[in-house]
XYZ file of C-alpha atoms in Angstrom:
527
model
C 81.475 100.440 112.508
C 78.455 98.268 111.809
C 78.258 95.164 109.704
C 81.858 93.998 109.543
C 82.751 91.199 107.165
C 86.106 89.961 105.975
C 86.610 88.373 102.573
C 87.934 84.848 102.424
C 91.278 84.660 100.665
C 92.449 81.175 101.403
C 95.934 81.675 102.841
C 96.561 80.078 106.197
C 99.561 81.708 107.790
C 102.251 84.321 107.359
C 104.732 81.539 108.068
C 103.978 80.437 104.518
C 103.325 83.785 102.893
C 102.157 87.242 103.866
C 98.949 86.969 105.905
C 95.996 88.050 103.836
C 92.762 87.585 105.782
C 91.187 86.588 109.084
C 90.529 82.913 109.605
C 86.727 83.286 109.944
C 86.352 84.952 106.559
C 83.474 84.293 104.184
C 84.450 82.801 100.800
C 84.711 85.412 98.068
C 82.411 83.504 95.718
C 79.645 83.802 98.336
C 80.219 87.467 99.108
C 79.834 88.769 95.582
C 76.560 87.051 94.761
C 74.537 89.401 96.948
C 74.475 93.202 97.155
C 74.064 93.194 100.949
C 77.145 91.063 101.589
C 79.124 93.153 99.110
C 78.385 96.194 101.255
C 79.424 94.272 104.360
C 82.646 93.271 102.637
C 83.330 96.928 101.889
C 82.860 97.700 105.592
C 85.175 94.800 106.340
C 87.922 96.396 104.274
C 87.731 99.530 106.415
C 87.728 97.413 109.543
C 90.899 95.690 108.358
C 92.455 99.131 108.025
C 91.456 99.912 111.611
C 92.484 96.756 113.414
C 94.452 94.126 111.486
C 96.262 91.353 113.309
C 99.195 91.184 115.677
C 101.607 88.308 115.178
C 98.958 86.328 113.308
C 96.355 86.872 116.030
C 93.225 88.789 115.033
C 91.952 88.904 118.603
C 94.925 90.957 119.764
C 95.133 93.673 117.142
C 97.211 96.754 117.737
C 95.579 99.107 115.259
C 97.527 98.024 112.192
C 97.846 99.386 109.641
C 95.781 102.617 109.900
C 94.276 102.527 113.339
C 96.677 103.613 116.027
C 99.795 101.847 114.729
C 100.692 103.928 111.685
C 100.346 107.123 113.715
C 102.315 105.844 116.704
C 105.105 104.304 114.664
C 105.482 107.402 112.477
C 105.845 109.560 115.581
C 108.333 107.189 117.176
C 110.475 107.212 114.036
C 110.828 110.964 114.494
C 112.116 113.250 117.219
C 109.094 115.338 118.248
C 107.950 112.823 120.856
C 110.021 111.110 123.533
C 109.791 107.391 124.181
C 109.371 106.796 127.911
C 109.084 103.003 128.120
C 110.153 99.810 126.382
C 106.982 99.577 124.280
C 108.370 101.695 121.412
C 112.058 101.185 122.158
C 112.815 99.234 118.971
C 111.219 101.789 116.687
C 112.541 104.785 118.607
C 116.144 103.576 118.603
C 116.014 101.958 115.169
C 117.003 98.500 116.398
C 114.394 96.826 114.220
C 115.165 93.647 112.312
C 113.408 91.415 109.761
C 111.648 89.736 112.696
C 110.832 92.669 115.002
C 107.117 92.969 115.591
C 106.171 96.510 114.588
C 107.719 96.661 111.136
C 106.742 93.046 110.381
C 103.133 93.635 111.386
C 102.937 96.860 109.407
C 104.036 95.006 106.263
C 101.733 92.031 106.871
C 98.691 94.167 107.575
C 99.312 96.658 104.779
C 99.359 93.817 102.277
C 96.360 92.121 103.910
C 94.466 95.387 103.395
C 95.760 95.648 99.831
C 94.556 92.128 99.147
C 91.106 92.843 100.515
C 90.967 95.902 98.267
C 92.026 93.817 95.275
C 89.451 91.132 96.059
C 86.735 93.771 96.311
C 87.743 95.249 92.968
C 87.710 91.871 91.249
C 84.502 90.836 92.965
C 82.432 93.932 92.196
C 83.509 93.898 88.568
C 82.208 90.332 88.281
C 79.087 91.169 90.288
C 78.270 94.055 87.956
C 78.815 91.762 84.975
C 76.221 89.353 86.398
C 73.754 92.126 87.264
C 74.085 91.676 91.042
C 74.882 95.379 91.388
C 74.895 98.257 88.910
C 77.982 99.313 87.000
C 77.847 102.663 88.825
C 77.781 100.979 92.226
C 80.653 98.707 91.217
C 82.697 101.722 90.098
C 82.044 103.483 93.405
C 83.135 100.482 95.474
C 86.165 100.001 93.249
C 86.992 103.668 93.820
C 86.930 103.186 97.575
C 89.040 100.056 97.294
C 91.555 101.755 95.011
C 91.807 104.673 97.437
C 92.675 102.265 100.238
C 95.072 100.361 97.975
C 96.865 103.605 97.145
C 96.980 104.696 100.790
C 98.424 101.343 101.853
C 101.061 101.198 99.130
C 102.162 104.739 99.942
C 102.531 103.848 103.608
C 104.613 100.837 102.580
C 106.873 102.724 100.202
C 107.724 105.520 102.653
C 108.693 102.983 105.324
C 110.381 100.203 103.368
C 111.974 102.177 100.501
C 114.177 105.195 99.990
C 112.289 108.429 99.268
C 111.275 109.627 95.831
C 113.778 112.473 96.132
C 116.648 109.965 95.982
C 117.221 109.613 92.265
C 113.765 110.798 91.171
C 112.198 107.561 92.307
C 114.838 105.300 90.812
C 115.502 103.385 94.047
C 113.889 100.029 94.711
C 110.225 100.266 95.661
C 107.702 97.860 97.169
C 105.648 95.247 95.307
C 102.552 96.958 93.915
C 100.029 94.172 94.162
C 96.953 94.871 92.087
C 95.402 91.422 91.729
C 93.479 89.336 94.247
C 95.180 86.450 95.987
C 93.077 83.475 96.987
C 93.721 80.421 94.849
C 97.110 78.722 94.457
C 97.294 80.128 90.924
C 96.680 83.660 92.183
C 99.301 83.240 94.892
C 101.847 82.207 92.295
C 100.938 85.214 90.155
C 101.276 87.573 93.119
C 104.667 86.125 93.993
C 105.957 87.109 90.576
C 105.442 90.784 91.339
C 108.829 92.217 92.260
C 109.708 95.406 94.063
C 110.101 97.588 90.986
C 111.054 101.200 91.593
C 109.715 103.927 93.832
C 108.698 105.893 90.732
C 106.682 102.948 89.445
C 104.914 102.727 92.783
C 104.049 106.416 92.689
C 102.726 106.134 89.140
C 100.375 103.344 90.189
C 99.360 105.126 93.394
C 98.339 108.178 91.387
C 96.503 106.061 88.820
C 94.455 104.508 91.626
C 93.682 107.904 93.090
C 92.718 109.331 89.692
C 90.222 106.489 89.297
C 88.924 107.077 92.811
C 88.479 110.801 92.176
C 86.506 110.109 89.004
C 84.212 107.483 90.462
C 83.641 108.475 94.076
C 80.834 110.787 95.188
C 81.615 114.230 96.501
C 79.635 113.400 99.633
C 79.810 109.768 100.763
C 76.423 108.597 101.988
C 77.605 106.701 105.057
C 79.731 108.423 107.730
C 81.478 110.574 105.155
C 84.657 110.973 107.232
C 85.132 107.206 107.533
C 84.383 106.424 103.877
C 86.633 107.552 101.054
C 85.029 110.149 98.806
C 86.158 112.314 95.906
C 87.715 114.862 98.259
C 89.754 112.203 100.045
C 91.242 111.003 96.758
C 92.214 114.546 95.785
C 93.584 115.335 99.237
C 95.736 112.217 99.222
C 97.075 113.213 95.811
C 98.319 116.496 97.274
C 100.289 114.462 99.820
C 101.681 112.023 97.265
C 102.738 114.799 94.900
C 104.354 116.640 97.816
C 106.521 113.565 98.386
C 107.446 113.663 94.705
C 108.411 117.333 94.840
C 105.791 117.966 92.142
C 104.881 121.432 93.335
C 102.722 122.282 90.320
C 100.876 119.006 90.807
C 100.218 119.773 94.463
C 98.810 123.178 93.542
C 96.616 121.741 90.777
C 95.091 119.121 93.058
C 94.705 121.428 96.062
C 93.007 124.033 93.872
C 90.166 121.551 93.358
C 89.641 121.768 97.115
C 89.525 125.545 97.274
C 93.070 126.602 98.153
C 93.537 129.124 95.320
C 91.136 131.686 96.763
C 92.110 134.923 98.456
C 91.172 133.663 101.914
C 88.316 132.031 103.835
C 89.302 128.708 102.320
C 86.376 126.332 101.806
C 86.403 123.319 99.515
C 83.772 123.337 96.749
C 83.794 119.561 97.175
C 81.922 118.548 100.332
C 82.523 121.892 102.042
C 85.764 121.020 103.826
C 87.105 123.906 105.892
C 89.210 124.764 108.896
C 87.131 124.693 112.053
C 87.195 127.744 114.326
C 89.053 125.994 117.128
C 92.074 123.704 116.642
C 90.686 121.063 118.994
C 87.355 120.583 117.206
C 88.536 117.930 114.717
C 89.518 115.783 117.702
C 86.635 116.526 120.057
C 84.180 115.903 117.200
C 86.330 113.208 115.599
C 83.419 111.384 113.906
C 81.495 114.366 112.553
C 83.246 117.533 111.459
C 84.046 119.390 108.246
C 87.815 119.542 108.660
C 88.501 115.810 108.712
C 88.555 114.559 105.132
C 89.255 110.920 105.912
C 89.679 109.132 109.229
C 89.667 105.486 110.244
C 86.719 104.796 112.524
C 87.110 103.188 115.912
C 84.643 102.323 118.654
C 84.561 100.557 121.981
C 83.575 97.420 120.055
C 86.018 97.561 117.165
C 89.109 98.845 118.942
C 90.551 95.530 120.097
C 92.421 96.518 123.231
C 94.403 99.137 125.103
C 97.445 98.583 122.912
C 95.537 99.672 119.813
C 93.976 102.860 121.152
C 95.385 106.300 120.487
C 94.183 107.692 123.822
C 95.846 104.868 125.741
C 99.147 105.113 123.911
C 99.498 108.887 123.876
C 97.674 109.732 127.089
C 99.329 110.486 130.451
C 98.933 108.076 133.346
C 97.018 110.532 135.514
C 94.281 110.606 132.860
C 94.097 106.817 132.505
C 96.516 106.657 129.601
C 99.641 104.518 129.600
C 102.120 107.401 129.660
C 104.293 105.795 126.979
C 105.318 108.846 124.948
C 105.643 112.505 125.840
C 105.882 115.541 123.646
C 109.506 116.496 123.182
C 110.405 119.612 125.177
C 112.461 120.743 122.183
C 109.272 120.946 120.153
C 107.238 122.332 123.036
C 109.840 125.058 123.685
C 110.634 125.762 120.020
C 110.921 129.448 119.185
C 108.530 129.030 116.259
C 105.742 127.867 118.612
C 104.502 131.137 120.095
C 103.490 131.248 123.731
C 99.761 131.898 123.355
C 99.158 129.306 120.646
C 95.951 127.477 121.600
C 97.353 124.197 120.299
C 99.606 124.183 123.333
C 96.833 124.832 125.873
C 94.125 122.760 124.135
C 96.054 119.898 122.578
C 98.860 119.358 125.082
C 98.346 118.309 128.688
C 100.775 118.083 131.574
C 100.920 114.905 133.612
C 100.796 115.612 137.345
C 101.892 112.538 139.249
C 103.815 112.008 142.461
C 105.887 109.055 143.615
C 107.532 108.865 147.026
C 106.472 112.443 147.649
C 108.246 113.783 144.545
C 107.063 114.809 141.061
C 107.158 111.894 138.643
C 107.361 112.425 134.897
C 105.528 115.742 134.966
C 105.915 116.012 131.213
C 103.584 117.289 128.517
C 101.583 114.739 126.540
C 99.528 114.909 123.386
C 95.851 115.574 124.144
C 94.262 115.086 120.739
C 92.945 111.693 121.771
C 91.117 111.672 125.069
C 88.489 108.939 125.124
C 90.346 106.914 127.734
C 87.239 104.932 128.713
C 85.889 103.711 125.368
C 89.102 104.143 123.374
C 86.970 105.240 120.442
C 88.940 108.212 119.077
C 89.076 107.911 115.300
C 92.504 107.838 113.665
C 92.936 110.993 111.556
C 94.438 110.155 108.163
C 94.100 113.460 106.323
C 92.573 116.782 107.300
C 91.851 119.964 105.373
C 94.618 121.636 107.373
C 97.094 119.325 105.635
C 95.747 120.174 102.189
C 96.168 123.857 103.018
C 99.747 123.443 104.245
C 100.620 121.135 101.339
C 99.451 123.845 98.965
C 101.222 126.552 100.984
C 104.535 124.742 100.702
C 104.068 124.188 96.976
C 103.289 127.862 96.415
C 106.282 128.901 98.522
C 108.571 126.523 96.632
C 107.456 128.017 93.310
C 107.860 131.632 94.385
C 104.240 132.615 95.072
C 104.926 133.846 98.571
C 101.691 135.839 98.765
C 99.420 132.807 98.333
C 101.673 130.675 100.505
C 101.381 133.258 103.276
C 97.580 133.364 103.047
C 97.372 129.601 103.402
C 99.980 129.419 106.149
C 98.226 132.160 108.102
C 94.867 130.427 107.807
C 96.175 127.486 109.818
C 98.358 129.509 112.174
C 95.846 132.277 112.899
C 92.981 129.994 113.884
C 95.216 128.747 116.733
C 95.775 132.247 118.150
C 93.360 134.000 120.526
C 91.835 137.266 119.233
C 93.924 139.281 121.713
C 97.212 137.760 120.578
C 100.105 139.987 119.602
C 101.632 137.202 117.522
C 99.588 137.600 114.347
C 101.806 138.105 111.306
C 101.101 140.842 108.775
C 104.065 140.164 106.497
C 105.496 136.849 105.324
C 108.392 135.348 107.320
C 111.827 135.764 105.771
C 111.914 132.031 104.980
C 108.387 131.090 104.001
C 109.163 127.424 103.353
C 110.825 126.971 106.747
C 107.887 128.651 108.470
C 105.487 126.229 106.776
C 107.601 123.199 107.671
C 107.706 124.337 111.295
C 103.964 124.928 111.245
C 103.455 121.334 110.140
C 105.338 120.100 113.203
C 102.971 122.000 115.485
C 99.726 121.376 113.610
C 100.202 117.647 113.061
C 101.909 116.726 116.337
C 100.653 113.294 117.330
C 99.042 112.561 113.951
C 101.853 110.529 112.450
C 103.051 113.097 109.929
C 106.569 113.521 111.324
C 108.192 110.475 109.708
C 106.693 111.202 106.274
C 108.155 114.711 106.452
C 111.538 113.441 107.601
C 111.824 110.978 104.742
C 110.551 113.269 101.982
C 112.817 116.128 103.091
C 115.891 114.080 103.951
C 117.811 115.095 100.815
C 116.551 118.666 100.575
C 119.679 120.863 100.271
C 118.188 123.626 102.428
C 115.596 122.013 104.682
C 116.763 118.415 104.743
C 117.273 116.380 107.873
C 120.051 114.298 106.197
C 118.867 111.374 108.311
C 116.828 110.518 111.378
C 117.350 113.403 113.832
C 118.907 112.915 117.256
C 116.398 112.009 119.954
C 115.882 112.814 123.592
C 115.923 109.887 126.020
C 113.943 109.557 129.230
C 117.160 110.077 131.188
C 117.480 113.530 129.571
C 114.241 114.686 131.203
C 113.748 115.965 134.736
C 110.821 114.492 136.629
C 109.595 117.897 137.768
C 108.913 118.888 134.158
C 111.372 121.777 134.152
C 112.588 120.844 130.662
C 109.270 122.329 129.502
C 109.605 126.087 129.815
C 108.168 128.481 127.225
C 109.565 131.497 129.076
C 113.233 130.575 128.960
C 112.859 127.952 126.182
C 115.810 125.724 127.087
C 117.099 123.138 124.627
C 117.375 119.613 126.012
C 120.467 117.859 124.728
C 119.804 114.594 122.909
C 121.799 111.599 124.123
C 120.661 109.362 121.297
C 122.524 110.516 118.225
C 121.364 111.159 114.690
C 121.203 108.279 112.209
C 122.598 109.381 108.859
C 120.625 108.863 105.688
C 123.341 106.541 104.388
C 122.776 104.209 107.345
C 120.804 101.068 106.478
C 118.541 101.716 109.466
C 116.945 104.699 107.752
C 114.423 102.316 106.190
C 112.728 99.242 107.571
C 113.647 95.701 106.537
C 111.224 93.426 104.736
C 109.904 90.640 107.000
C 112.010 87.496 107.030
C 108.876 85.418 106.366
C 108.347 87.271 103.097
C 111.979 86.879 102.060
C 112.044 83.171 102.904
C 108.734 82.212 101.321
C 108.513 84.493 98.285
C 111.015 83.439 95.573
C 110.788 86.792 93.775
C 111.863 88.669 96.901
C 114.448 86.225 98.258
C 117.317 88.472 97.119
C 115.422 91.738 97.514
C 115.968 92.475 101.206
C 116.982 96.025 102.014
C 120.796 96.184 102.304
C 122.261 95.826 105.791
C 119.609 93.479 107.192
């Protein structure tokens, strides 16, 4: 990403209040007096999404909130990957606290990103009023900022609040901050914003995305995958409405992107489509027509090994860190047919030997493979998700025929032409088939936790909590747990966490509780 610039927001440390900006930031009043620095500030917002800080240190970022961290943490909150080391132990075993690093840094960096978005919105409105930029340009930049604000608030609400399905959004939400914070007066105003309800958060998220859809171009001019456009706003609305159980809403939004046709799905907006091979969105991560929005990374902007997707997911024999393996229970699942190309192309077996014996010969995710430069972009939403979101909504509303067409579009492109596993009639349980397909298609993309939380109360397909998880001690070093011929089930030693357990959601950071008077009594119960 070229031309990175952070906006000065005037808050010194998260020990006083949620961290809002890097220390070397340019003052906002300087940024918005020149069209060139406004554009740099917009790039800076995206860079904040990619890197963020780690424990108040911007030189040691870990990919918060939408670089590597949101994807890694969302996978470790689920059961389809196995934690192999201490790096993700707290998240994997749900031993987090108001001071544990991952959940604290997610909160801090989400709200830092939100504040940069808010400062951009305020700044470009004033700049347009003074004639520095046109009203149309200001509306476009505000659209991008409101897209990122919506994305960040949704990430916060699904991690720190109960799901929308619990009481139709009546449970306590997260503070929806929609004003810039820089001066002492603005800080005081921001502190008055309470948690509200989940439903209120969703209403504001959708309002931001509606604005973004209206004001963003169909084809962003600069690196269209890494800049929010009209299609990204619509695609994100399909996800948000899926979390709300608004099936008709999902269908209405997805239809704008071409999912109501009789096949050969192509979006009339920006030409999004499924690529012929399931590995193409990852091999061509910075330039392809399936990725609707991704967060850009490069050798220069990815701060270190601990923020890179390839390092975190990759096996040791390919220069990764070997921290997380694909769960054999997903790899062996009966719904994942043997000749599926996503197994051969997007999973890789580690082949290492210690003391003359196999060592952790497990399967690892292979979507991210730039182990040298660590430049794989973080996929946020792909056309495949829009298709499966629409498929589930159609299936839930009884239109099995359209659901099957959409489901098959994703499933069939992962099968070789000679496969005998093509389906000609819908599965007996179309919804279950789609939910299983999501687990295969989005493995390693951070979609597992969002599906766990949104489905937790579903009377038919619900998880009723965080599923039981396999531990390293459950796996055999020779890799024999992975066997798609006999398909054994590996027993999970780490038991399920019920939905009623306080650990189902993350705690708010202690720094926020201690320094923000409005939230001092608003900690999630149990922490």
